[in-house]
């Protein structure tokens, strides 16, 4: 079976439930994935529990995964100062793909919650799959990247100063 190389903290059933809620809350995903596709997607993800202050991403770290905030809030931290709060139904960690490849800020838990992590290795496996659902999921990532670029254009200053852009 297809599965993420990281150990998940929840069962596949729980991951599917959380991912369905995430999809329902995201304007860039609304109506795009049926239950079968959500289950396929969940098999590529590791759902990780985090607590207040836990480091999800570290400044300077080479970007190797994208995270979906399923529950709770995260905060980018630069020089020990939280910049803002990123609530559930947002994706983080992909801005480094458009930049140097390194994280530009720590990303820490601002509350207790869960993130779904998919590594670039799993995204590559999706790309190599001949499964129509996998192809559709790649389209979802393309929409995420498009939302990123469009938000940067709207701000007319490029990427957020912390390098982690949500899909708002």
Coordinates of N, CA and C in Angstrom, one line a residue:
X1 N 0.8 -1.2 0.0 CA 0.0 0.0 0.0 C 0.9 1.3 0.0
X2 N 0.3 2.3 -0.6 CA 1.0 3.6 -0.6 C 0.9 4.2 0.8
X3 N 2.0 4.7 1.3 CA 2.0 5.3 2.6 C 3.2 6.2 2.8
X4 N 3.1 7.2 3.7 CA 4.1 8.2 3.9 C 5.3 7.5 4.7
X5 N 6.5 7.9 4.4 CA 7.7 7.3 5.1 C 7.8 7.7 6.6
X6 N 7.1 8.8 6.9 CA 7.1 9.2 8.3 C 6.0 8.4 9.1
X7 N 6.2 8.2 10.4 CA 5.2 7.5 11.2 C 4.1 8.5 11.5
X8 N 2.8 8.1 11.2 CA 1.7 8.9 11.5 C 1.3 8.7 13.0
X9 N 0.7 9.7 13.6 CA 0.3 9.6 15.0 C -1.2 9.3 15.1
X10 N -1.9 9.1 14.0 CA -3.3 8.7 14.0 C -3.5 7.6 13.0
X11 N -4.7 6.9 13.1 CA -5.0 5.9 12.2 C -5.4 6.4 10.9
X12 N -5.5 5.6 9.9 CA -5.9 6.0 8.5 C -7.3 6.6 8.6
X13 N -8.2 6.0 9.3 CA -9.6 6.5 9.5 C -9.6 7.9 10.0
X14 N -8.8 8.1 11.1 CA -8.7 9.5 11.7 C -8.1 10.5 10.7
X15 N -7.1 10.0 10.0 CA -6.4 10.9 9.0 C -7.4 11.3 7.9
X16 N -8.2 10.4 7.5 CA -9.2 10.7 6.4 C -10.3 11.7 7.0
X17 N -10.7 11.5 8.2 CA -11.7 12.4 8.8 C -11.1 13.8 8.9
X18 N -9.9 13.9 9.3 CA -9.2 15.2 9.5 C -9.0 15.9 8.1
X19 N -8.6 15.1 7.1 CA -8.4 15.6 5.8 C -9.7 16.0 5.1
X20 N -10.7 15.3 5.3 CA -12.0 15.7 4.8 C -12.5 17.0 5.4
X21 N -12.2 17.3 6.7 CA -12.6 18.6 7.3 C -11.7 19.7 6.7
X22 N -10.4 19.3 6.5 CA -9.5 20.3 5.9 C -9.9 20.7 4.5
X23 N -10.3 19.7 3.7 CA -10.7 20.0 2.3 C -12.0 20.8 2.3
X24 N -12.9 20.6 3.2 CA -14.1 21.3 3.3 C -13.9 22.8 3.6
X25 N -12.8 23.1 4.4 CA -12.6 24.4 4.9 C -11.7 25.2 3.9
X26 N -11.1 24.6 2.9 CA -10.1 25.3 2.0 C -10.8 25.7 0.7
X27 N -10.8 27.1 0.5 CA -11.5 27.5 -0.7 C -10.8 27.0 -2.0
X28 N -9.5 26.8 -2.0 CA -8.8 26.3 -3.1 C -8.9 24.8 -3.3
X29 N -9.6 24.1 -2.4 CA -9.9 22.6 -2.5 C -11.4 22.3 -2.6
X30 N -12.2 23.3 -2.4 CA -13.6 23.0 -2.3 C -14.2 22.3 -3.5
X31 N -14.8 21.1 -3.2 CA -15.4 20.3 -4.3 C -14.4 19.6 -5.2
X32 N -13.2 19.6 -4.9 CA -12.2 19.0 -5.9 C -12.0 17.5 -5.6
X33 N -12.1 17.0 -4.4 CA -11.7 15.6 -4.1 C -12.9 14.9 -3.5
X34 N -13.2 13.7 -4.1 CA -14.2 12.9 -3.6 C -13.6 12.0 -2.4
X35 N -14.4 11.2 -1.8 CA -14.0 10.4 -0.6 C -12.8 9.5 -1.1
X36 N -13.0 8.8 -2.2 CA -11.9 7.9 -2.7 C -10.6 8.6 -2.8
X37 N -10.6 9.8 -3.4 CA -9.4 10.6 -3.6 C -8.8 11.1 -2.2
X38 N -9.7 11.4 -1.3 CA -9.2 11.8 0.0 C -8.5 10.7 0.7
X39 N -9.1 9.5 0.6 CA -8.4 8.3 1.1 C -7.1 8.0 0.5
X40 N -7.0 8.2 -0.8 CA -5.7 8.0 -1.5 C -4.7 9.0 -1.0
X41 N -5.1 10.3 -0.9 CA -4.3 11.3 -0.4 C -3.8 11.0 1.0
X42 N -4.7 10.6 1.8 CA -4.3 10.3 3.2 C -3.3 9.2 3.3
X43 N -3.2 8.3 2.4 CA -2.2 7.3 2.4 C -0.8 7.8 2.1
X44 N -0.7 9.0 1.5 CA 0.6 9.6 1.3 C 1.0 10.5 2.4
X45 N 0.1 10.8 3.3 CA 0.4 11.7 4.4 C 0.8 11.0 5.7
X46 N 1.5 11.8 6.5 CA 1.7 11.4 7.9 C 1.1 12.5 8.7
X47 N 0.1 12.1 9.6 CA -0.5 13.1 10.4 C 0.2 13.1 11.8
X48 N 0.8 14.3 12.1 CA 1.6 14.5 13.2 C 1.0 15.4 14.2
X49 N 1.0 15.0 15.5 CA 0.5 15.8 16.6 C 1.6 16.7 17.0
X50 N 1.2 18.0 17.3 CA 2.2 18.9 17.9 C 1.6 19.6 19.1
X51 N 2.5 20.2 19.9 CA 2.1 21.0 21.1 C 2.6 22.4 21.0
X52 N 2.2 23.2 21.9 CA 2.6 24.6 22.0 C 4.1 24.6 22.1
X53 N 4.7 25.4 21.1 CA 6.2 25.5 21.1 C 6.9 24.5 20.4
X54 N 6.3 23.4 20.0 CA 7.0 22.4 19.2 C 7.4 22.9 17.8
X55 N 8.6 22.6 17.4 CA 9.1 23.1 16.1 C 8.7 22.1 15.0
X56 N 8.0 22.7 14.1 CA 7.5 21.9 12.9 C 8.5 22.0 11.8
X57 N 9.0 23.2 11.6 CA 10.1 23.5 10.6 C 11.1 24.4 11.3
X58 N 12.4 24.2 10.9 CA 13.4 25.0 11.5 C 14.1 25.9 10.4
X59 N 14.3 27.1 10.8 CA 15.0 28.1 9.9 C 16.3 27.5 9.5
X60 N 16.6 27.7 8.2 CA 17.8 27.1 7.6 C 17.7 25.7 7.1
X61 N 16.7 25.0 7.6 CA 16.5 23.6 7.2 C 16.2 23.5 5.7
X62 N 16.7 22.5 5.0 CA 16.4 22.3 3.6 C 15.0 21.8 3.5
X63 N 14.2 22.5 2.7 CA 12.8 22.1 2.5 C 12.7 20.7 2.0
X64 N 12.0 19.8 2.6 CA 11.8 18.5 2.1 C 10.3 18.0 2.2
X65 N 9.5 18.9 2.7 CA 8.1 18.5 2.9 C 7.2 19.7 2.9
X66 N 5.9 19.5 2.7 CA 4.8 20.5 2.8 C 3.9 20.0 4.0
X67 N 3.4 20.9 4.7 CA 2.5 20.5 5.8 C 1.1 21.2 5.6
X68 N 0.1 20.5 5.9 CA -1.3 21.0 6.0 C -1.7 21.1 7.4
X69 N -2.1 22.3 7.8 CA -2.6 22.5 9.2 C -4.0 22.0 9.3
X70 N -4.1 20.8 10.0 CA -5.4 20.2 10.1 C -6.2 20.7 11.3
X71 N -5.5 20.9 12.4 CA -6.1 21.4 13.6 C -5.1 22.3 14.4
X72 N -5.6 23.3 15.1 CA -4.7 24.1 15.9 C -4.2 25.3 15.1
X73 N -3.1 25.9 15.6 CA -2.5 27.0 15.0 C -1.0 26.9 15.1
X74 N -0.3 27.4 14.0 CA 1.2 27.5 14.0 C 1.6 28.9 13.9
X75 N 2.8 29.2 14.3 CA 3.4 30.5 14.2 C 4.8 30.5 13.7
X76 N 5.0 31.3 12.6 CA 6.4 31.5 12.1 C 7.1 32.4 13.2
X77 N 8.4 32.0 13.5 CA 9.1 32.7 14.5 C 10.5 33.1 13.9
X78 N 10.8 34.4 14.0 CA 12.1 34.9 13.5 C 12.8 35.6 14.6
X79 N 14.0 35.3 14.9 CA 14.7 35.9 16.0 C 14.0 35.8 17.3
X80 N 13.3 34.7 17.5 CA 12.6 34.5 18.8 C 11.2 35.2 18.9
X81 N 10.8 35.9 17.8 CA 9.6 36.6 17.8 C 8.5 36.0 16.9
X82 N 7.4 35.6 17.5 CA 6.3 35.1 16.6 C 5.8 36.2 15.7
X83 N 5.6 35.9 14.4 CA 5.2 36.9 13.4 C 3.7 37.0 13.3
X84 N 3.0 35.9 13.3 CA 1.6 35.8 13.2 C 1.1 34.4 13.5
X85 N -0.2 34.2 13.4 CA -0.7 32.8 13.7 C -1.3 32.3 12.4
X86 N -1.0 31.0 12.1 CA -1.6 30.4 10.9 C -2.6 29.3 11.4
X87 N -3.8 29.6 11.1 CA -4.9 28.6 11.6 C -5.0 27.4 10.7
X88 N -5.9 26.5 11.2 CA -6.2 25.3 10.4 C -6.7 25.7 9.0
X89 N -6.6 24.7 8.1 CA -7.1 24.9 6.7 C -6.1 25.7 5.9
X90 N -4.8 25.7 6.3 CA -3.8 26.3 5.6 C -2.6 25.3 5.3
X91 N -1.9 25.6 4.2 CA -0.8 24.8 3.8 C 0.5 25.7 4.1
X92 N 1.5 25.0 4.6 CA 2.8 25.7 4.9 C 4.0 24.9 4.4
X93 N 5.0 25.6 4.1 CA 6.3 24.9 3.8 C 6.7 24.8 2.4
X94 N 5.8 25.3 1.5 CA 6.1 25.2 0.1 C 6.8 26.4 -0.5
X95 N 6.8 27.5 0.2 CA 7.5 28.7 -0.3 C 8.9 28.5 -0.6
X96 N 9.6 27.7 0.2 CA 11.0 27.4 -0.1 C 11.3 26.8 -1.5
X97 N 10.3 26.2 -2.1 CA 10.4 25.7 -3.4 C 10.7 26.8 -4.4
X98 N 10.1 28.0 -4.1 CA 10.2 29.1 -5.0 C 11.4 30.0 -4.6
X99 N 12.1 29.7 -3.6 CA 13.2 30.5 -3.1 C 14.5 29.7 -3.1
X100 N 15.2 29.8 -2.0 CA 16.5 29.2 -1.9 C 16.5 27.7 -1.6
X101 N 15.3 27.1 -1.2 CA 15.2 25.8 -0.8 C 15.4 25.6 0.6
X102 N 15.7 26.7 1.4 CA 15.9 26.6 2.8 C 14.7 27.3 3.5
X103 N 14.3 26.9 4.7 CA 13.3 27.5 5.5 C 13.9 28.9 5.9
X104 N 13.0 29.9 5.9 CA 13.4 31.2 6.3 C 13.0 31.6 7.7
X105 N 12.3 30.7 8.4 CA 11.8 30.9 9.7 C 11.5 29.6 10.4
X106 N 11.6 29.6 11.7 CA 11.1 28.5 12.5 C 9.6 28.5 12.3
X107 N 8.9 27.4 12.4 CA 7.5 27.3 12.4 C 7.2 26.4 13.6
X108 N 6.5 27.1 14.6 CA 6.2 26.4 15.9 C 4.7 26.3 16.2
X109 N 4.4 25.4 17.0 CA 3.0 25.2 17.4 C 2.6 26.4 18.3
X110 N 1.6 27.1 17.9 CA 1.0 28.2 18.7 C -0.1 27.7 19.7
X111 N -0.5 26.5 19.4 CA -1.5 25.8 20.2 C -1.3 24.3 19.9
X112 N -2.0 23.4 20.6 CA -1.9 22.0 20.3 C -2.7 21.8 19.0
X113 N -2.2 20.8 18.2 CA -2.9 20.5 17.0 C -2.3 19.4 16.2
X114 N -2.7 19.3 14.9 CA -2.2 18.3 14.0 C -1.9 18.9 12.7
X115 N -0.8 18.4 12.1 CA -0.4 18.7 10.7 C -0.3 17.4 9.9
X116 N -0.7 17.5 8.7 CA -0.5 16.4 7.7 C 0.7 16.8 6.9
X117 N 1.7 15.9 6.9 CA 3.0 16.1 6.2 C 3.0 15.2 5.0
X118 N 3.4 15.8 3.9 CA 3.7 15.0 2.7 C 5.1 15.5 2.2
X119 N 6.0 14.6 2.0 CA 7.4 14.9 1.6 C 7.4 15.0 0.1
X120 N 8.4 15.7 -0.4 CA 8.6 15.8 -1.8 C 8.8 14.5 -2.5
X121 N 9.3 13.5 -1.7 CA 9.5 12.1 -2.2 C 8.1 11.6 -2.5
X122 N 7.1 11.7 -1.6 CA 5.8 11.2 -1.9 C 5.1 12.0 -3.0
X123 N 5.4 13.3 -3.2 CA 4.8 14.0 -4.3 C 5.4 13.5 -5.6
X124 N 6.6 13.1 -5.6 CA 7.3 12.5 -6.8 C 6.6 11.1 -7.1
X125 N 6.3 10.3 -6.0 CA 5.7 9.1 -6.2 C 4.3 9.3 -6.8
X126 N 3.6 10.3 -6.4 CA 2.3 10.6 -7.0 C 2.5 10.9 -8.5
X127 N 3.5 11.7 -8.8 CA 3.7 12.0 -10.2 C 4.0 10.8 -11.1
X128 N 4.6 9.8 -10.5 CA 5.0 8.6 -11.3 C 3.9 7.6 -11.3
X129 N 2.8 7.8 -10.6 CA 1.7 6.8 -10.5 C 0.8 7.0 -11.8
X130 N 0.3 6.0 -12.3 CA -0.7 6.1 -13.4 C -2.1 6.1 -12.9
X131 N -2.3 6.2 -11.6 CA -3.6 6.2 -10.9 C -4.2 7.6 -11.2
X132 N -5.5 7.6 -11.8 CA -6.1 8.9 -12.1 C -6.3 9.8 -10.9
X133 N -6.6 9.1 -9.7 CA -6.7 9.9 -8.5 C -5.4 10.6 -8.1
X134 N -4.3 9.9 -8.3 CA -3.0 10.5 -8.0 C -2.7 11.7 -9.0
X135 N -3.1 11.6 -10.2 CA -3.0 12.7 -11.2 C -3.8 13.9 -10.7
X136 N -5.0 13.6 -10.2 CA -5.8 14.7 -9.7 C -5.2 15.4 -8.5
X137 N -4.6 14.6 -7.6 CA -3.9 15.2 -6.4 C -2.8 16.1 -6.8
X138 N -2.1 15.7 -7.9 CA -1.0 16.6 -8.4 C -1.6 17.9 -8.8
X139 N -2.8 17.9 -9.4 CA -3.5 19.1 -9.8 C -3.8 19.9 -8.6
X140 N -4.1 19.3 -7.5 CA -4.4 20.0 -6.2 C -3.1 20.8 -5.8
X141 N -2.0 20.1 -5.9 CA -0.7 20.8 -5.5 C -0.4 22.0 -6.5
X142 N -0.8 21.8 -7.8 CA -0.6 22.9 -8.7 C -1.5 24.1 -8.3
X143 N -2.7 23.8 -7.9 CA -3.6 24.9 -7.4 C -3.0 25.6 -6.2
X144 N -2.4 24.8 -5.3 CA -1.8 25.4 -4.1 C -0.7 26.3 -4.6
X145 N 0.2 25.9 -5.5 CA 1.2 26.7 -6.0 C 0.7 28.0 -6.7
X146 N -0.4 27.8 -7.4 CA -1.0 29.0 -8.1 C -1.6 29.9 -7.1
X147 N -2.2 29.4 -6.0 CA -2.7 30.3 -4.9 C -1.6 31.1 -4.3
X148 N -0.4 30.4 -4.1 CA 0.8 31.1 -3.6 C 1.2 32.2 -4.5
X149 N 1.4 32.0 -5.8 CA 1.9 33.0 -6.7 C 0.9 34.1 -6.8
X150 N -0.4 33.8 -6.8 CA -1.4 34.9 -6.9 C -1.4 35.8 -5.7
X151 N -1.3 35.2 -4.5 CA -1.2 36.0 -3.3 C 0.0 36.9 -3.3
X152 N 1.1 36.3 -3.7 CA 2.3 37.1 -3.8 C 2.1 38.3 -4.7
X153 N 1.5 38.1 -5.9 CA 1.2 39.1 -6.8 C 0.3 40.2 -6.2
X154 N -0.7 39.8 -5.5 CA -1.6 40.7 -4.8 C -0.9 41.6 -3.9
X155 N 0.1 41.0 -3.2 CA 0.8 41.8 -2.2 C 1.9 42.7 -2.8
X156 N 2.2 42.5 -4.1 CA 3.1 43.2 -4.9 C 4.5 43.4 -4.2
X157 N 4.9 42.4 -3.4 CA 6.2 42.5 -2.8 C 6.8 41.1 -2.6
X158 N 6.3 40.2 -3.4 CA 6.9 38.8 -3.4 C 6.3 38.0 -2.2
X159 N 7.2 37.2 -1.6 CA 6.8 36.3 -0.6 C 6.7 37.0 0.8
X160 N 6.0 36.4 1.7 CA 6.0 36.9 3.1 C 7.4 36.9 3.6
X161 N 7.6 37.8 4.5 CA 8.9 38.0 5.1 C 9.4 36.7 5.8
X162 N 8.5 35.8 6.2 CA 9.0 34.6 6.9 C 9.1 33.4 6.0
X163 N 8.8 33.6 4.7 CA 9.0 32.6 3.7 C 8.0 31.5 3.7
X164 N 7.0 31.5 4.6 CA 6.0 30.5 4.7 C 4.7 31.2 4.4
X165 N 4.0 30.8 3.4 CA 2.8 31.5 2.9 C 1.6 30.5 3.1
X166 N 0.6 31.1 3.6 CA -0.6 30.3 3.8 C -1.4 30.4 2.5
X167 N -2.5 29.7 2.4 CA -3.3 29.6 1.2 C -4.5 30.5 1.4
X168 N -4.5 31.5 2.2 CA -5.7 32.3 2.5 C -6.0 33.2 1.3

